[in-house]
Coordinates of C-alpha atoms in Angstrom, one line a residue:
M1 CA 30.6 56.1 -56.4
A2 CA 28.3 58.9 -57.7
D3 CA 27.2 57.2 -60.7
Q4 CA 25.2 54.2 -58.4
P5 CA 21.9 54.9 -58.5
A6 CA 19.8 56.0 -55.7
P7 CA 18.3 53.5 -53.5
D8 CA 14.5 53.1 -54.1
F9 CA 13.1 53.6 -50.4
N10 CA 9.4 52.5 -51.6
I11 CA 11.0 48.9 -52.4
L12 CA 13.1 49.3 -49.4
F13 CA 10.5 49.7 -47.2
L14 CA 8.0 47.1 -48.4
S15 CA 11.0 44.6 -48.4
M16 CA 11.4 45.7 -44.7
T17 CA 7.7 45.4 -43.9
N18 CA 7.6 41.9 -45.4
A19 CA 10.9 41.0 -43.4
V20 CA 8.7 42.0 -40.1
K21 CA 5.9 40.3 -40.9
K22 CA 7.5 37.0 -41.7
I23 CA 9.0 37.8 -38.2
Q24 CA 6.0 38.1 -36.4
D25 CA 4.5 34.9 -38.6
A26 CA 7.5 32.8 -37.4
T27 CA 7.2 34.3 -33.7
A28 CA 3.3 33.4 -33.5
E29 CA 4.5 30.2 -34.7
L30 CA 7.1 30.0 -32.1
N31 CA 4.7 31.2 -29.3
A32 CA 1.9 28.2 -30.9
A33 CA 4.5 25.5 -30.5
A34 CA 5.5 26.4 -27.1
V35 CA 2.2 26.6 -25.9
Q36 CA 1.7 22.8 -27.4
L37 CA 4.8 22.3 -26.0
N38 CA 3.6 23.0 -22.1
I39 CA 0.0 21.4 -23.1
A40 CA 2.1 18.5 -23.5
A41 CA 4.3 18.8 -20.2
V42 CA 1.2 19.0 -18.4
E43 CA 0.0 16.2 -20.0
M44 CA 3.5 13.7 -19.1
Y45 CA 3.3 14.9 -15.4
K46 CA -0.4 13.8 -15.5
M47 CA 0.6 10.9 -16.6
K48 CA 3.6 10.4 -14.3
K49 CA 1.3 11.2 -11.5
L50 CA -1.2 8.5 -12.7
A51 CA 1.4 6.1 -13.2
D52 CA 2.7 6.4 -10.0
E53 CA -0.7 6.1 -8.7
I54 CA -1.4 3.0 -10.1
K55 CA 2.4 1.8 -8.9
S56 CA 1.1 2.5 -5.5
I57 CA -2.0 0.8 -6.0
K58 CA -0.4 -2.1 -7.7
E59 CA 2.0 -2.6 -4.5
A60 CA -1.1 -2.4 -1.9
M61 CA -2.5 -5.0 -3.3
V62 CA 0.3 -7.4 -3.7
K63 CA 0.8 -6.2 0.3
L64 CA -3.1 -6.9 0.8
A65 CA -2.9 -10.2 -1.3
Q66 CA 0.6 -11.2 1.0
N67 CA -1.7 -10.3 4.2
N68 CA -4.4 -12.6 2.8
D69 CA -2.1 -14.9 2.7
C70 CA -0.6 -15.0 5.9
Q71 CA -3.8 -14.5 7.4
I72 CA -5.2 -17.5 5.6
N73 CA -2.3 -19.4 6.6
R74 CA -2.9 -18.6 10.1
V75 CA -6.2 -19.9 10.2
E76 CA -5.9 -22.9 8.7
T77 CA -3.1 -23.7 11.1
N78 CA -5.2 -22.2 13.9
D79 CA -8.0 -24.6 12.5
I80 CA -5.7 -27.6 12.5
A81 CA -4.1 -26.8 16.4
R82 CA -7.9 -26.5 17.7
I83 CA -8.6 -29.6 16.2
H84 CA -5.9 -31.5 17.9
N85 CA -6.4 -29.3 21.4
S86 CA -9.8 -30.4 21.6
K87 CA -8.8 -34.5 21.5
T88 CA -6.0 -34.5 23.5
R89 CA -5.3 -34.3 27.2
L90 CA -1.1 -34.3 27.2
Q91 CA 0.6 -31.9 24.5
L92 CA -1.3 -28.9 23.1
K93 CA -0.6 -27.6 20.0
P94 CA 0.2 -23.8 19.9
L95 CA -2.2 -21.6 18.1
A96 CA -0.2 -19.2 15.6
G97 CA -0.3 -15.6 16.7
P98 CA -1.0 -12.0 14.4
S99 CA 1.9 -12.1 12.8
G100 CA 1.8 -15.9 11.7
D101 CA 4.2 -17.4 14.3
P102 CA 3.6 -19.6 17.4
A103 CA 2.4 -17.2 20.1
D104 CA 4.9 -16.6 22.8
N105 CA 4.8 -18.6 26.3
F106 CA 1.9 -21.0 24.7
P107 CA 1.3 -23.8 27.4
A108 CA 2.7 -27.1 26.7
T109 CA 0.3 -28.7 28.1
H110 CA -3.4 -29.0 28.6
K111 CA -3.0 -29.0 32.6
Q112 CA -0.8 -25.7 32.2
L113 CA -3.5 -24.3 30.4
L114 CA -5.7 -24.2 33.3
A115 CA -3.6 -23.2 35.6
L116 CA -3.2 -20.0 34.1
N117 CA -3.4 -16.9 36.1
E118 CA -5.6 -13.9 35.1
E119 CA -2.3 -12.3 34.3
A120 CA -1.0 -15.2 32.3
V121 CA -4.7 -15.2 30.5
N122 CA -4.6 -11.6 29.5
N123 CA -1.0 -12.1 28.3
L124 CA -1.8 -15.2 26.0
A125 CA -5.1 -13.7 25.2
A126 CA -2.7 -10.7 23.9
N127 CA -0.3 -12.6 22.0
L128 CA -3.0 -14.8 20.1
G129 CA -4.6 -11.2 19.0
L130 CA -7.5 -11.3 21.2
N131 CA -9.1 -9.1 23.5
P132 CA -11.5 -10.4 25.5
E133 CA -13.9 -8.3 27.6
G134 CA -15.7 -9.7 31.1
T135 CA -14.4 -11.5 34.0
F136 CA -11.2 -13.5 34.8
Q137 CA -13.8 -16.6 34.4
E138 CA -15.6 -15.3 31.0
K139 CA -11.8 -14.2 29.7
R140 CA -10.4 -17.7 30.4
D141 CA -13.6 -19.7 29.0
A142 CA -12.8 -17.3 25.7
L143 CA -9.2 -18.3 25.4
Y144 CA -10.1 -21.9 26.2
A145 CA -12.4 -21.7 23.0
Y146 CA -10.2 -20.2 21.2
V147 CA -7.8 -22.9 21.8
G148 CA -9.9 -25.9 21.4
V149 CA -9.8 -26.7 24.3
Q150 CA -12.8 -27.3 26.9
S151 CA -12.6 -26.3 30.8

């Protein structure tokens, strides 16, 4: 073993310095990649949040379109009922309330409508989505006009 040459510490030092430099360069590249990965993760989060907002807006638009369809159907139904009610003195055609369904406690005949007391007028108006102001006579007249009946 005594025959082995002595190590050249200058070569070892240069080799170690070169290895440390390569490790530092690799670490810098890894750090840069980590920064890019973090930036990409933030962008993906923003894109997901935006996609969620778009989905929410689409759902709201569908709901609004359905509500518009319901309102259009209600208006058409009520227009037909008003025309019918304005031409008859017998069987009334019920108007639809805000839900689109026929209003609760809608009088069956012209005579029953004219006989409603103040509480019944207020209840029927509420069932139709109305909130008339004024005296009993003014509320009743507003209800009659809405239903399509002349007093």
